[in-house]
Amino acid sequence: MDKESNAYTIIFATIMVVVVGGLLAFLAISLKERQDANGEIKKKMEVLSALLSPEEMMKVSRENAEAEYEKYITGGVVIDVNGKVIADGEKGKDAAFQTNIQAQYKDKNIAVNKRTYPMFTAKKEGKTLYIIPIVGMGLWGPIWGNVCIAEDKSSIAGASFGHKGETPGLGAEISLGFFIDRWVKGDEKITDENGDYQKFDVVKDGTGGQTTKIDGISGGTITSEGVEEMMNRCLVPYTVYFKTL
Amino acid sequence: MSENLAKIKAPSESLFSKKNRKLLIEPLTNNNPVTVQVLGICSALAITVKMDTALVMGLSVIFVTAAGNYVISALRNIMPPRIRIIVQLVVAAALVIIVNEILKAYLPDISEQLSVFVGLIITNCIIMGRFEAYAMANKPWPSFLDGIGNGAGYAILLLIVAFVRELLGSGSLFGVKILGSAVPGEETGLYTMGYVNNNLIILPPMALIIVGIIIWVQRAKNTSLQEEN
């Protein structure tokens, strides 16, 4: 057959696409289970990293993440935008873990007020803590995090932030200790004395370190503001829920 | 008569004949794809902060160049010439996706650190360069060796650059702290004498400078590599 002919070219291309497509589909399906398991472990480590100090977190690896998660995380709830409980008690922990807030955030077909809000409860050194996963938008792509609320249901006891592809050295610094400390080390509170949510403000003038004022990152303004927006949007329903407890 | 036939038949080459060995070894030194042909520089800058990412990246590229060269060479006589670049791209893309999926399943942490760079192997000029320049004109086995040689030439350079950068930048190799602990207040090893890690070397431009120094040393030792003028 003439290799230059159209028929030969089209047949060759068709066979090639079918073979390559089939091979990749087979590979993707056979590895999916393992990849999903890796993703779940990663998620558990992210939840734990808001609860545990960096030193404690050093001891948590992929191998023992499952056990550490079971040790600290005692339960969970899923609430709606108005703070009403959708799932709690026995089912709460699993339901909270299975809730994919990143997918909901991305999915334009889910109305903002139809999103669900998961939360984990943890016991550490005899105290009850609440870990809230949050998600938002940075400069180049998604950012996310987990915020750990202390027993008083208002003070931020810990946090961890992650990002998909923020600029290294600038926006990407949100995941580093010094930026997290700005949310955690002072007297940062998510509610005022009445238990209502109070907005956080990421500032540029270096006056942060107050209850609701946080210093941003120089050169990472849009990412810092992404964190601010993410906190202010995601945490509100929980303050409503906390009032009912 | 039979004597003549024997002469016409090409002498079968041994698997590791001198010529084939040269295919493996040349790209490691005098025909290195990065330092001599100056291909694949971009990823050499991005993922050489640590030895382990450089090693995994190097192995991935070896796999893609070797398997890709083999497949392209095997297909070279039945490939429609008009779509040969597309066929080469499909083969490279498929192999890169295979590597990426396997890393995600078995080495999730390293896969996360390499992030987009595994996917970007497809744009690594070494791969298309070897497909087009070698595999299209040679038999599968020599092409396979050529792929391994060029992939290894790339990997070796990554490892040399990563060795310098991780040692001077983080004081460790493969994540093992070999210069002692730099934790403030509890320094050990070299750090007790006031030694500090060089943060500059972690930034991408330093990789370019290290590659430059390697090229300089190589050309100073091997004058045949120096261009006229």
mmCIF file of N, CA and C in Angstrom, chain B residues 113-167:
data_model
loop_
_atom_site.group_PDB
_atom_site.id
_atom_site.type_symbol
_atom_site.label_atom_id
_atom_site.label_comp_id
_atom_site.label_asym_id
_atom_site.label_seq_id
_atom_site.Cartn_x
_atom_site.Cartn_y
_atom_site.Cartn_z
ATOM 1 N N GLN B 113 6.401 16.785 44.104
ATOM 2 C CA GLN B 113 7.505 17.740 43.961
ATOM 3 C C GLN B 113 7.842 17.990 42.498
ATOM 4 N N LEU B 114 7.779 16.940 41.688
ATOM 5 C CA LEU B 114 8.095 17.113 40.267
ATOM 6 C C LEU B 114 6.967 17.834 39.550
ATOM 7 N N SER B 115 5.772 17.730 40.122
ATOM 8 C CA SER B 115 4.540 18.354 39.606
ATOM 9 C C SER B 115 4.492 18.375 38.083
ATOM 10 N N VAL B 116 4.473 19.550 37.494
ATOM 11 C CA VAL B 116 4.259 19.621 36.050
ATOM 12 C C VAL B 116 5.465 19.157 35.246
ATOM 13 N N PHE B 117 6.624 19.031 35.884
ATOM 14 C CA PHE B 117 7.823 18.768 35.099
ATOM 15 C C PHE B 117 7.839 17.381 34.474
ATOM 16 N N VAL B 118 7.119 16.409 35.102
ATOM 17 C CA VAL B 118 7.032 15.101 34.471
ATOM 18 C C VAL B 118 6.250 15.246 33.161
ATOM 19 N N GLY B 119 5.114 15.938 33.239
ATOM 20 C CA GLY B 119 4.321 16.158 32.033
ATOM 21 C C GLY B 119 5.122 16.899 30.965
ATOM 22 N N LEU B 120 5.990 17.784 31.416
ATOM 23 C CA LEU B 120 6.759 18.592 30.470
ATOM 24 C C LEU B 120 7.925 17.824 29.844
ATOM 25 N N ILE B 121 8.131 16.562 30.279
ATOM 26 C CA ILE B 121 9.185 15.770 29.624
ATOM 27 C C ILE B 121 8.909 15.737 28.114
ATOM 28 N N ILE B 122 7.619 15.757 27.778
ATOM 29 C CA ILE B 122 7.264 15.667 26.349
ATOM 30 C C ILE B 122 7.859 16.819 25.548
ATOM 31 N N THR B 123 8.024 17.967 26.201
ATOM 32 C CA THR B 123 8.590 19.097 25.463
ATOM 33 C C THR B 123 10.118 19.124 25.546
ATOM 34 N N ASN B 124 10.689 18.133 26.248
ATOM 35 C CA ASN B 124 12.152 18.076 26.353
ATOM 36 C C ASN B 124 12.739 17.783 24.971
ATOM 37 N N CYS B 125 13.568 18.705 24.505
ATOM 38 C CA CYS B 125 14.057 18.607 23.125
ATOM 39 C C CYS B 125 14.869 17.335 22.888
ATOM 40 N N ILE B 126 15.447 16.770 23.971
ATOM 41 C CA ILE B 126 16.257 15.560 23.787
ATOM 42 C C ILE B 126 15.404 14.460 23.151
ATOM 43 N N ILE B 127 14.154 14.370 23.589
ATOM 44 C CA ILE B 127 13.317 13.247 23.162
ATOM 45 C C ILE B 127 12.992 13.330 21.681
ATOM 46 N N MET B 128 12.388 14.450 21.273
ATOM 47 C CA MET B 128 12.063 14.580 19.848
ATOM 48 C C MET B 128 13.332 14.569 19.008
ATOM 49 N N GLY B 129 14.389 15.141 19.573
ATOM 50 C CA GLY B 129 15.665 15.170 18.858
ATOM 51 C C GLY B 129 16.176 13.773 18.557
ATOM 52 N N ARG B 130 16.134 12.896 19.542
ATOM 53 C CA ARG B 130 16.622 11.525 19.319
ATOM 54 C C ARG B 130 15.678 10.749 18.395
ATOM 55 N N PHE B 131 14.358 10.949 18.553
ATOM 56 C CA PHE B 131 13.403 10.256 17.676
ATOM 57 C C PHE B 131 13.713 10.592 16.221
ATOM 58 N N GLU B 132 13.824 11.891 15.963
ATOM 59 C CA GLU B 132 13.936 12.368 14.597
ATOM 60 C C GLU B 132 15.336 12.102 14.036
ATOM 61 N N ALA B 133 16.359 12.323 14.870
ATOM 62 C CA ALA B 133 17.722 12.239 14.351
ATOM 63 C C ALA B 133 18.257 10.812 14.339
ATOM 64 N N TYR B 134 17.810 9.975 15.271
ATOM 65 C CA TYR B 134 18.408 8.646 15.329
ATOM 66 C C TYR B 134 17.418 7.527 15.027
ATOM 67 N N ALA B 135 16.311 7.480 15.790
ATOM 68 C CA ALA B 135 15.415 6.322 15.693
ATOM 69 C C ALA B 135 14.801 6.190 14.304
ATOM 70 N N MET B 136 14.554 7.309 13.613
ATOM 71 C CA MET B 136 13.930 7.242 12.291
ATOM 72 C C MET B 136 14.858 6.607 11.262
ATOM 73 N N ALA B 137 16.157 6.523 11.563
ATOM 74 C CA ALA B 137 17.097 6.043 10.556
ATOM 75 C C ALA B 137 17.847 4.778 10.990
ATOM 76 N N ASN B 138 17.530 4.254 12.176
ATOM 77 C CA ASN B 138 18.292 3.106 12.656
ATOM 78 C C ASN B 138 17.376 2.007 13.171
ATOM 79 N N LYS B 139 17.990 0.814 13.345
ATOM 80 C CA LYS B 139 17.225 -0.340 13.815
ATOM 81 C C LYS B 139 16.842 -0.185 15.284
ATOM 82 N N PRO B 140 15.822 -0.947 15.710
ATOM 83 C CA PRO B 140 15.329 -0.786 17.085
ATOM 84 C C PRO B 140 16.404 -0.935 18.175
ATOM 85 N N TRP B 141 17.228 -1.983 18.116
ATOM 86 C CA TRP B 141 18.170 -2.205 19.216
ATOM 87 C C TRP B 141 19.178 -1.051 19.371
ATOM 88 N N PRO B 142 19.865 -0.647 18.303
ATOM 89 C CA PRO B 142 20.753 0.511 18.472
ATOM 90 C C PRO B 142 19.992 1.764 18.918
ATOM 91 N N SER B 143 18.756 1.916 18.443
ATOM 92 C CA SER B 143 17.971 3.085 18.851
ATOM 93 C C SER B 143 17.697 3.046 20.347
ATOM 94 N N PHE B 144 17.390 1.841 20.826
ATOM 95 C CA PHE B 144 17.119 1.663 22.249
ATOM 96 C C PHE B 144 18.353 2.075 23.063
ATOM 97 N N LEU B 145 19.529 1.598 22.621
ATOM 98 C CA LEU B 145 20.766 1.942 23.330
ATOM 99 C C LEU B 145 21.031 3.448 23.264
ATOM 100 N N ASP B 146 20.785 4.017 22.098
ATOM 101 C CA ASP B 146 20.966 5.458 21.940
ATOM 102 C C ASP B 146 20.064 6.222 22.910
ATOM 103 N N GLY B 147 18.829 5.704 23.070
ATOM 104 C CA GLY B 147 17.886 6.338 24.008
ATOM 105 C C GLY B 147 18.395 6.260 25.432
ATOM 106 N N ILE B 148 18.855 5.063 25.819
ATOM 107 C CA ILE B 148 19.387 4.917 27.181
ATOM 108 C C ILE B 148 20.588 5.841 27.372
ATOM 109 N N GLY B 149 21.475 5.873 26.386
ATOM 110 C CA GLY B 149 22.671 6.701 26.499
ATOM 111 C C GLY B 149 22.338 8.162 26.660
ATOM 112 N N ASN B 150 21.437 8.681 25.824
ATOM 113 C CA ASN B 150 21.096 10.099 25.905
ATOM 114 C C ASN B 150 20.316 10.432 27.170
ATOM 115 N N GLY B 151 19.394 9.528 27.545
ATOM 116 C CA GLY B 151 18.666 9.734 28.801
ATOM 117 C C GLY B 151 19.641 9.764 29.965
ATOM 118 N N ALA B 152 20.609 8.842 29.944
ATOM 119 C CA ALA B 152 21.575 8.768 31.045
ATOM 120 C C ALA B 152 22.480 9.993 31.047
ATOM 121 N N GLY B 153 22.812 10.501 29.851
ATOM 122 C CA GLY B 153 23.631 11.712 29.780
ATOM 123 C C GLY B 153 22.917 12.876 30.445
ATOM 124 N N TYR B 154 21.602 12.942 30.227
ATOM 125 C CA TYR B 154 20.779 13.976 30.858
ATOM 126 C C TYR B 154 20.731 13.745 32.374
ATOM 127 N N ALA B 155 20.496 12.465 32.753
ATOM 128 C CA ALA B 155 20.350 12.142 34.180
ATOM 129 C C ALA B 155 21.634 12.459 34.946
ATOM 130 N N ILE B 156 22.772 12.125 34.349
ATOM 131 C CA ILE B 156 24.044 12.356 35.042
ATOM 132 C C ILE B 156 24.244 13.841 35.296
ATOM 133 N N LEU B 157 23.922 14.647 34.300
ATOM 134 C CA LEU B 157 24.093 16.078 34.486
ATOM 135 C C LEU B 157 23.166 16.597 35.594
ATOM 136 N N LEU B 158 21.904 16.106 35.581
ATOM 137 C CA LEU B 158 20.969 16.515 36.637
ATOM 138 C C LEU B 158 21.542 16.164 38.002
ATOM 139 N N LEU B 159 22.093 14.947 38.110
ATOM 140 C CA LEU B 159 22.600 14.496 39.406
ATOM 141 C C LEU B 159 23.809 15.323 39.854
ATOM 142 N N ILE B 160 24.688 15.680 38.904
ATOM 143 C CA ILE B 160 25.847 16.499 39.287
ATOM 144 C C ILE B 160 25.366 17.860 39.808
ATOM 145 N N VAL B 161 24.440 18.484 39.054
ATOM 146 C CA VAL B 161 23.943 19.796 39.469
ATOM 147 C C VAL B 161 23.217 19.686 40.811
ATOM 148 N N ALA B 162 22.389 18.636 40.952
ATOM 149 C CA ALA B 162 21.636 18.467 42.200
ATOM 150 C C ALA B 162 22.565 18.187 43.365
ATOM 151 N N PHE B 163 23.658 17.475 43.120
ATOM 152 C CA PHE B 163 24.633 17.177 44.177
ATOM 153 C C PHE B 163 25.177 18.486 44.754
ATOM 154 N N VAL B 164 25.604 19.375 43.871
ATOM 155 C CA VAL B 164 26.155 20.657 44.324
ATOM 156 C C VAL B 164 25.081 21.478 45.029
ATOM 157 N N ARG B 165 23.890 21.520 44.418
ATOM 158 C CA ARG B 165 22.851 22.398 44.973
ATOM 159 C C ARG B 165 22.314 21.890 46.305
ATOM 160 N N GLU B 166 22.110 20.565 46.415
ATOM 161 C CA GLU B 166 21.565 20.078 47.681
ATOM 162 C C GLU B 166 22.613 20.154 48.789
ATOM 163 N N LEU B 167 23.864 19.862 48.430
ATOM 164 C CA LEU B 167 24.927 19.878 49.449
ATOM 165 C C LEU B 167 25.155 21.291 49.971
#
